[in-house]
Coordinates of C-alpha atoms in Angstrom, one line a residue:
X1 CA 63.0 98.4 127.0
X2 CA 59.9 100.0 125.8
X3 CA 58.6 101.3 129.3
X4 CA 62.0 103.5 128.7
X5 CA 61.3 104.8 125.4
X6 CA 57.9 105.5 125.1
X7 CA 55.3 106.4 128.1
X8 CA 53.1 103.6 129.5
X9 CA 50.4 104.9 127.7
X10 CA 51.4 104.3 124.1
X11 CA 51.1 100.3 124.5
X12 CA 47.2 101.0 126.2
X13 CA 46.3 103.5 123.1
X14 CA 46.9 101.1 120.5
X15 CA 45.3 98.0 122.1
X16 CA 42.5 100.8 122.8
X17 CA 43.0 101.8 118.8
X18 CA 43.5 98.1 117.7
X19 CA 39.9 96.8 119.7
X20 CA 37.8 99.3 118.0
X21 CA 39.4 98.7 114.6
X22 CA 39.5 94.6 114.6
X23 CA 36.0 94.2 116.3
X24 CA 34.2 96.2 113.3
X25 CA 33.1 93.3 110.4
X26 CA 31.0 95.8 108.8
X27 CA 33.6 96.5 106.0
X28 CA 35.1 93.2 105.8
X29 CA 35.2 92.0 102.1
X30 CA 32.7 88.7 102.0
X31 CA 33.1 85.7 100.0
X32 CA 34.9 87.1 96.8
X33 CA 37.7 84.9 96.8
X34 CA 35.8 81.9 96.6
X35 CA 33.4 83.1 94.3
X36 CA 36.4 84.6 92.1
X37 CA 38.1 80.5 92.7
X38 CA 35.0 78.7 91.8
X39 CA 34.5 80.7 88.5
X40 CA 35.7 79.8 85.1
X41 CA 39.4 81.3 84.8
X42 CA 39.3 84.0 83.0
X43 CA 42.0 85.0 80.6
X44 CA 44.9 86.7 81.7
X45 CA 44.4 90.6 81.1
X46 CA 47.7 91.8 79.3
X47 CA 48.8 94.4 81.8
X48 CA 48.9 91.2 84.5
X49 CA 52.0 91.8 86.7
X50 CA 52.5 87.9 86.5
X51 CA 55.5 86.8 84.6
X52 CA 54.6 83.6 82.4
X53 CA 58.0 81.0 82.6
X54 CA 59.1 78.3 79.8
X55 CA 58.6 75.2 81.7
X56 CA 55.1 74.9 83.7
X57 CA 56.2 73.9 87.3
X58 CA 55.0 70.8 88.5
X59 CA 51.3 71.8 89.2
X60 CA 50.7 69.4 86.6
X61 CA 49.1 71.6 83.7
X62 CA 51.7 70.5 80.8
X63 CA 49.4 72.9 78.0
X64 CA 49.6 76.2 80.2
X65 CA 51.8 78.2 81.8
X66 CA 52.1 79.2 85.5
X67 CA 52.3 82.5 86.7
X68 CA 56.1 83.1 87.8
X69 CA 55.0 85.2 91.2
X70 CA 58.3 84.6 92.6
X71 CA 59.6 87.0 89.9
X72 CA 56.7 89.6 89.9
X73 CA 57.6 93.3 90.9
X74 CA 55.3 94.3 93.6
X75 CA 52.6 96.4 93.4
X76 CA 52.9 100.0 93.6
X77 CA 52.0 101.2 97.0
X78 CA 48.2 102.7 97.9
X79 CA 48.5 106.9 97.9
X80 CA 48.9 108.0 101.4
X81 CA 45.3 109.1 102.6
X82 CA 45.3 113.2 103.2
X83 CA 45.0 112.6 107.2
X84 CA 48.7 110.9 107.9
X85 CA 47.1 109.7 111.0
X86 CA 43.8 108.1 108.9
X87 CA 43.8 104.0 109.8
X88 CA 42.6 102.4 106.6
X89 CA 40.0 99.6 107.0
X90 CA 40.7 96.3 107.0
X91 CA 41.3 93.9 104.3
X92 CA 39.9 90.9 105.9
X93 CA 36.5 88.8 105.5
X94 CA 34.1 87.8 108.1
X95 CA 33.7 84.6 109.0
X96 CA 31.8 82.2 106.6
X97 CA 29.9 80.4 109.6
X98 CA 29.2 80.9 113.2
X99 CA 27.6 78.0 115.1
X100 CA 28.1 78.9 118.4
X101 CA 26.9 75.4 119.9
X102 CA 29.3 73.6 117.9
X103 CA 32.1 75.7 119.3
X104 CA 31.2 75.2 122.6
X105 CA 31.1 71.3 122.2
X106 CA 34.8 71.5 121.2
X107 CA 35.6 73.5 123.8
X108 CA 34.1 71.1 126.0
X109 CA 35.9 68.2 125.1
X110 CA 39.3 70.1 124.5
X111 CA 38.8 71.1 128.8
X112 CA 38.3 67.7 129.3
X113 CA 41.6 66.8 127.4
X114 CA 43.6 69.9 128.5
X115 CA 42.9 68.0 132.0
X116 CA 43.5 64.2 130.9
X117 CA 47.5 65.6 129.7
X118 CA 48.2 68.0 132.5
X119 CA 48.5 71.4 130.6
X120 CA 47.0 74.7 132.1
X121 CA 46.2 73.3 135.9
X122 CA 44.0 75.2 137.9
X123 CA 43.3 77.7 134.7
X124 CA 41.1 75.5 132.6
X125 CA 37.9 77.7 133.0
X126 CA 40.0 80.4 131.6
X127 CA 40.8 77.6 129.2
X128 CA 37.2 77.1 128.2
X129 CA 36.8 81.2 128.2
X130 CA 39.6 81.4 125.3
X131 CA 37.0 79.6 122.8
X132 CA 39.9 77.4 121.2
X133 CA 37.3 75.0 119.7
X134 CA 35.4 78.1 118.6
X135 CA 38.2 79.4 116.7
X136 CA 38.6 76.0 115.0
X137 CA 35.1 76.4 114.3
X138 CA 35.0 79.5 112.8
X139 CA 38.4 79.0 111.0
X140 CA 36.9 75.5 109.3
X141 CA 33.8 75.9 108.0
X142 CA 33.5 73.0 105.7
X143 CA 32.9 70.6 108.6
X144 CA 31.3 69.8 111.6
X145 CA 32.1 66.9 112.7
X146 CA 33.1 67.7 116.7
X147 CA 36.1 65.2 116.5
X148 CA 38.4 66.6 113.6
X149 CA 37.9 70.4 114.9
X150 CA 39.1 68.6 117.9
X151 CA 41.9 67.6 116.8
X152 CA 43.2 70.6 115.0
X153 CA 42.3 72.3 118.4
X154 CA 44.5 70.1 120.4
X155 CA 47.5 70.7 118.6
X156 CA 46.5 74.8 118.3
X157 CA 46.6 74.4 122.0
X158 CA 49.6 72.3 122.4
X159 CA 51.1 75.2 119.8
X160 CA 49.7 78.3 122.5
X161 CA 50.8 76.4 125.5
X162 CA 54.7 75.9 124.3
X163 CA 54.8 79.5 123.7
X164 CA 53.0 80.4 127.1
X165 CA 54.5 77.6 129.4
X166 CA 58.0 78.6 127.6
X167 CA 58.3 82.2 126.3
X168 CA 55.6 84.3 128.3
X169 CA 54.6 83.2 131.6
X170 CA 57.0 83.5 134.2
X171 CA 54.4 81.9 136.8
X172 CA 53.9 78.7 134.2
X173 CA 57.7 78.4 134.1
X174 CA 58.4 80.3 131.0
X175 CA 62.9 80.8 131.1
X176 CA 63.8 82.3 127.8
X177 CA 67.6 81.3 128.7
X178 CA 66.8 77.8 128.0
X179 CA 63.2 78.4 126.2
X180 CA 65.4 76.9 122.7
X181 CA 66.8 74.0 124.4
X182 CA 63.4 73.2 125.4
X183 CA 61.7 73.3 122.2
X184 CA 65.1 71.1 120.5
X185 CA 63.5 68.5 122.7
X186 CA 59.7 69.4 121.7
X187 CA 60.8 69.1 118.0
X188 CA 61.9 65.4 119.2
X189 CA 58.2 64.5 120.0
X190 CA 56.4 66.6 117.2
X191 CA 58.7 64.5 114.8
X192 CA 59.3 61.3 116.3
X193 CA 63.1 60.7 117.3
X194 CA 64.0 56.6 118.0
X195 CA 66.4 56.1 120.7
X196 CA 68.6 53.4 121.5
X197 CA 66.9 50.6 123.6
X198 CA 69.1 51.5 126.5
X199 CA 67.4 55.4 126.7
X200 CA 64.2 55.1 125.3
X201 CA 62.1 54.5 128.7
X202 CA 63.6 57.5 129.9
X203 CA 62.0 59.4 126.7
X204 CA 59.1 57.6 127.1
X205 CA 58.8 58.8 131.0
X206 CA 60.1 62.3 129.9
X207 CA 56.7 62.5 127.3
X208 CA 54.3 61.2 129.8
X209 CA 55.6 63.1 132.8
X210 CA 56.0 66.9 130.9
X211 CA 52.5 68.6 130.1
X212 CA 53.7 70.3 126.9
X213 CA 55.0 67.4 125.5
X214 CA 52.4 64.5 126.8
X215 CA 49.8 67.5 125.4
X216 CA 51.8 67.4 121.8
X217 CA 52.1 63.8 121.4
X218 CA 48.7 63.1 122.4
X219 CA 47.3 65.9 119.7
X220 CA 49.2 64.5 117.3
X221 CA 48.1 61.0 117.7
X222 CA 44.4 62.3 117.3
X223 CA 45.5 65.1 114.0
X224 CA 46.6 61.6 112.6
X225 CA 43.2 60.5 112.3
X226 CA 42.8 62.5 109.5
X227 CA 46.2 63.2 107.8
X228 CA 47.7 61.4 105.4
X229 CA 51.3 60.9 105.6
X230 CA 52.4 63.7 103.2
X231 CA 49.8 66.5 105.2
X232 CA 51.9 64.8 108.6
X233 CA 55.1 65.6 107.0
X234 CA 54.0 68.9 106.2
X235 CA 52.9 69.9 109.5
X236 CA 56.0 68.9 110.8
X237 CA 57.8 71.0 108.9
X238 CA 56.4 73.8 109.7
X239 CA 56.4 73.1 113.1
X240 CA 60.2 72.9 112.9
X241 CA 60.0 76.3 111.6
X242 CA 57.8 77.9 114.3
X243 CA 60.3 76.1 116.7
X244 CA 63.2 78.4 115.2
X245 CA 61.7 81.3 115.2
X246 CA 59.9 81.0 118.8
X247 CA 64.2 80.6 119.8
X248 CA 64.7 83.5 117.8
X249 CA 62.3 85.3 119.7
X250 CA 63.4 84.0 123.2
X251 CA 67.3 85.0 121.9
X252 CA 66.1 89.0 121.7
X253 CA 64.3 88.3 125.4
X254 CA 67.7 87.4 126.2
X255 CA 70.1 89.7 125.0
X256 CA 67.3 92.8 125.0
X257 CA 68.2 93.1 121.0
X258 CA 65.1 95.1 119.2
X259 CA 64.9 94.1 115.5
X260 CA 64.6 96.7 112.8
X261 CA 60.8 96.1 111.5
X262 CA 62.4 93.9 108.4
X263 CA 63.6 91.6 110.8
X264 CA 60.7 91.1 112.4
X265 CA 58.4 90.8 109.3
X266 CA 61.1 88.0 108.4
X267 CA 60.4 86.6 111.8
X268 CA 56.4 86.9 111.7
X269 CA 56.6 84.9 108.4
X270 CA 57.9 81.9 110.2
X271 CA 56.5 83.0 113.5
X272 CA 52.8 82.9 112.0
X273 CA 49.6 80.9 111.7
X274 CA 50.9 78.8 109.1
X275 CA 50.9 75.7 111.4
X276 CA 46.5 75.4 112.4
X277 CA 46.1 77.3 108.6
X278 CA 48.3 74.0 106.8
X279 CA 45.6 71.4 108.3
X280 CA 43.0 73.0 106.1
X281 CA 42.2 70.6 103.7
X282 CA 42.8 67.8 106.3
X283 CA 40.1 68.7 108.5
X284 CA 37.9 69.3 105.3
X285 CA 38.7 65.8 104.4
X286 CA 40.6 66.3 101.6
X287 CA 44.2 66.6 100.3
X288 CA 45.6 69.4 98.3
X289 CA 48.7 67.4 96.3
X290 CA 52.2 67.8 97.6
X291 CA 53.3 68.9 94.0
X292 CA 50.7 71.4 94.5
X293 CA 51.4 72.6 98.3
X294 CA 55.1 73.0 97.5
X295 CA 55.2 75.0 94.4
X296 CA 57.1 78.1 94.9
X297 CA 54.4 80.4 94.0
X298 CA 51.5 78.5 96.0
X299 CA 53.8 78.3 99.2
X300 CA 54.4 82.2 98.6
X301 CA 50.5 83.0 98.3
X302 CA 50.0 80.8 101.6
X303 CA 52.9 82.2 103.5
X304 CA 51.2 85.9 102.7
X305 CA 48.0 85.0 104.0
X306 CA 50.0 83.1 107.2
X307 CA 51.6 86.5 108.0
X308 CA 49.3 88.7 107.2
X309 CA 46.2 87.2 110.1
X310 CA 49.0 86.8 112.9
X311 CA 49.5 90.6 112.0
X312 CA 45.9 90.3 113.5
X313 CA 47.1 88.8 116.8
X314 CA 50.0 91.5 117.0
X315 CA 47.6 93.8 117.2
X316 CA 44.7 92.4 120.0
X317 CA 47.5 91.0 122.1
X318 CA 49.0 94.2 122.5
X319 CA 47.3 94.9 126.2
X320 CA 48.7 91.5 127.6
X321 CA 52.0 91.9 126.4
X322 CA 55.3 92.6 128.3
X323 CA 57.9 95.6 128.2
X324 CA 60.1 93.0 126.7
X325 CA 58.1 91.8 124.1
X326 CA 57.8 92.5 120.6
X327 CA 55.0 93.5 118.2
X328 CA 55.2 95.0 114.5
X329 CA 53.6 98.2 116.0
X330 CA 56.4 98.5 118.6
X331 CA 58.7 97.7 116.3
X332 CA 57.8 100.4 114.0
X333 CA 57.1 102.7 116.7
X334 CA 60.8 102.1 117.9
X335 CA 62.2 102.6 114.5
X336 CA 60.2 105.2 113.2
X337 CA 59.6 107.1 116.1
X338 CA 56.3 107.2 115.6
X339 CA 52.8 107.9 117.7
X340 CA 51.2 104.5 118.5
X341 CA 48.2 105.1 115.9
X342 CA 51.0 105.9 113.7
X343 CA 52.1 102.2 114.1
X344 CA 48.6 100.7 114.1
X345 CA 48.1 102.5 111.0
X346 CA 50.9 101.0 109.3
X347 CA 50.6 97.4 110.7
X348 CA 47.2 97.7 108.7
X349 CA 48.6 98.7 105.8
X350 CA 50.9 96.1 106.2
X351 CA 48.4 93.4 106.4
X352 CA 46.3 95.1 104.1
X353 CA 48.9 94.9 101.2
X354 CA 49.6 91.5 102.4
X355 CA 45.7 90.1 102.0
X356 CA 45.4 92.0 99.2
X357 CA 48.5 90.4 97.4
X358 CA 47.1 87.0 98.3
X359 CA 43.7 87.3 96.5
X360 CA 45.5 89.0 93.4
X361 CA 48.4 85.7 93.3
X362 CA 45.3 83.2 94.5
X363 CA 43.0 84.4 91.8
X364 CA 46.3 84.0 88.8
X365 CA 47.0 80.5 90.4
X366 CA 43.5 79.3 89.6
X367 CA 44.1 80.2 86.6
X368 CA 46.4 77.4 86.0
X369 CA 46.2 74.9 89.2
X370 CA 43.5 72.1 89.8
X371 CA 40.4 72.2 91.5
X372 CA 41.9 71.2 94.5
X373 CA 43.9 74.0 94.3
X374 CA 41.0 76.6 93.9
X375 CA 39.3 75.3 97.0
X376 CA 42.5 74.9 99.0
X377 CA 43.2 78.8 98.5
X378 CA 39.1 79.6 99.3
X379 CA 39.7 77.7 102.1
X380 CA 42.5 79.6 103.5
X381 CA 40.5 82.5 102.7
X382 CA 38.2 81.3 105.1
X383 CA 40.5 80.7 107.9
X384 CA 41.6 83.9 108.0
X385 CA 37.8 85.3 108.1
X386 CA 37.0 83.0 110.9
X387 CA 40.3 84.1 112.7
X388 CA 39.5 87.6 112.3
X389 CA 36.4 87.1 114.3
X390 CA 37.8 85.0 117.2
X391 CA 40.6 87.8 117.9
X392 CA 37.7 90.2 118.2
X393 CA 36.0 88.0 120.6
X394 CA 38.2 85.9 122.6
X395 CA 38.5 86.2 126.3
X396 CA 42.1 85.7 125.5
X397 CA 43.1 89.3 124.5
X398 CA 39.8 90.9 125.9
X399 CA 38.7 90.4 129.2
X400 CA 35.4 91.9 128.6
X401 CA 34.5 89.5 125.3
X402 CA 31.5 87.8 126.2

């Protein structure tokens, strides 16, 4: 356990060290992205690092060729700075909007609703203090229509609540022993299972009588308002993948296994933000085309940025955490041996090469994919801007946030 290995300090000192780092938007990179996606494509510069590939992939553009980022060498890494212990800044913009009034509305009605489905009983004012609807806010700027940020809060919450009521919080009920037995049966409402006739009331009374669940199927009846059926189908998938890796997570809980920092990077990629950051065009009112979505080197752009802003949360949740939990900067700390601003120096180098990897593979795809594309990857850009800010402020990690 890591009260064992390291002194009780070392978990305070990089929340301390995290804080002061994450709270600071006076460096953070404005609206390049989307200016870089809503310019003419330039030409691709000869010493690109983007393989071109025979056959253009189905993003539809039968006269060009797409960048094959799958097959790209990385970039070299950035020279160590001269102090080892020297945290680089972040790579990470500010949010594009802040309308504080809207945020609160959301927040308002997502109480109300947190109430309605049973979830969070007797915590809902710390509920309201979280700013859920203000994340959705800040994370989707290009509406503000109160009911579809609503709706991607719902199902942001019903996301928060599976993890608290059934990983974290002893006092909610949380059992890692049977935390992936549990979420087998949450995938079941999240994409609908039909019973036989005989046991289908007792499903139905199962949904209605269990928060988590009632609190899922109800946010998914509102998110499908505004999906079509593919950006449904999509969001279930990845649903199904956060469900796998939350069980991988409870299994190390379990068993006290530590994963080697790889592991856990593999982990974070499916343990992510990918989920809210998919719904991006559908709360925008618009659809970015499955053939589009699903290309290899689109999904691995999106995927980047998905890791790279929950890197964010590994860092302000530190102070809330358990002994038993896992971060990437306890991870590394356990592997490398390493002093806790050690680790929060490399987590931000992590994220930074991470961020900066997505604007380089965002900027070759627009090159080559359809308009849709070029705002879908500006919008993600966004969300991770307007995430960045909520982690700085929430009440959730930081008891102090106003």
């Amino acid at each position: 356990m890591l009260s064992r290995l390291f002194a009780p300090a070392s978990t305070d000192d990089i929340a301390r060290r995290a804080t002061a780092l994450l709270a600071s938007m006076g460096t953070a990179p404005g609206s390049e992205l989307a200016a870089v996606l809503a310019a003419s494509p330039p030409a691709p510069a000869a010493s690109s690092v983007f393989l071109p590939i025979e056959n253009p992939s189905s993003l539809g553009m039968a006269a060009v060729r797409l960048p094959q980022l799958l097959m790209a060498p990385a970039p070299e890494p950035e020279p160590e700075p001269a102090d080892d212990d020297e945290i680089p800044e972040l790579f990470c913009p500010g949010p594009v909007r802040d309308n504080p009034a809207l945020g609160e509305e959301v927040d308002n009605l997502l109480v109300e609703w947190a109430g309605q489905v049973g979830i969070y009983p007797g915590r809902l004012d710390h509920l309201r203090s979280c700013g859920f609807g203000r994340l959705m806010m800040l994370t989707h700027p290009a509406t503000d229509d109160p009911d579809r940020l609503l709706a991607a809060t719902k199902v942001v919450v019903a996301e928060w609540a599976a993890d608290d009521y059934y990983l974290d919080e002893e006092d909610m009920g949380a059992d890692p022993v049977i935390a992936a037995a549990r979420l087998g049966v949450l995938y079941g409402v999240v994409d609908p299972v039909a019973l036989p006739a005989r046991y289908q009331p007792e499903l139905d009374k199962f949904i209605q009588d269990e928060p988590i669940v009632h609190a899922f199927r109800s946010g998914m009846e509102h998110l499908a308002k505004y999906t079509t059926v593919p950006q449904m189908g999509r969001f279930q998938h990845q649903m199904a993948i956060l469900f796998t890796a939350l069980s991988q997570n409870a299994s190390w809980r379990v068993t006290g296994q530590r994963p080697a920092a790889w592991e856990y990077l593999m982990h974070r990629h499916h343990n992510s933000y990918l989920p809210p950051m998919i719904l991006v065009d559908a709360i925008a009112g618009y659809e970015l085309p499955a053939q589009e979505f699903f290309d290899p080197a689109v999904r691995r752009a999106f995927t980047m940025a998905g890791t790279a802003a929950v890197l964010l949360n590994d860092l302000h949740s530190m102070s809330k955490e358990a002994d038993n939990d896992i971060s990437l900067p306890i991870a590394i700390m356990e592997e490398e041996g390493c002093t806790p601003r050690q680790a929060v120096k490399r987590t931000v180098e992590i994220h930074n090469e991470l961020m900066k990897r997505f604007v380089a593979e965002a900027a070759a795809l627009s090159m080559v994919g359809s308009p849709m594309l070029r705002r879908f990857l500006a919008d993600t850009w966004a969300w991770c801007g307007g995430s960045r800010e909520w982690h700085a402020t929430t009440k959730r990690y930081h008891a102090e946030a106003a």
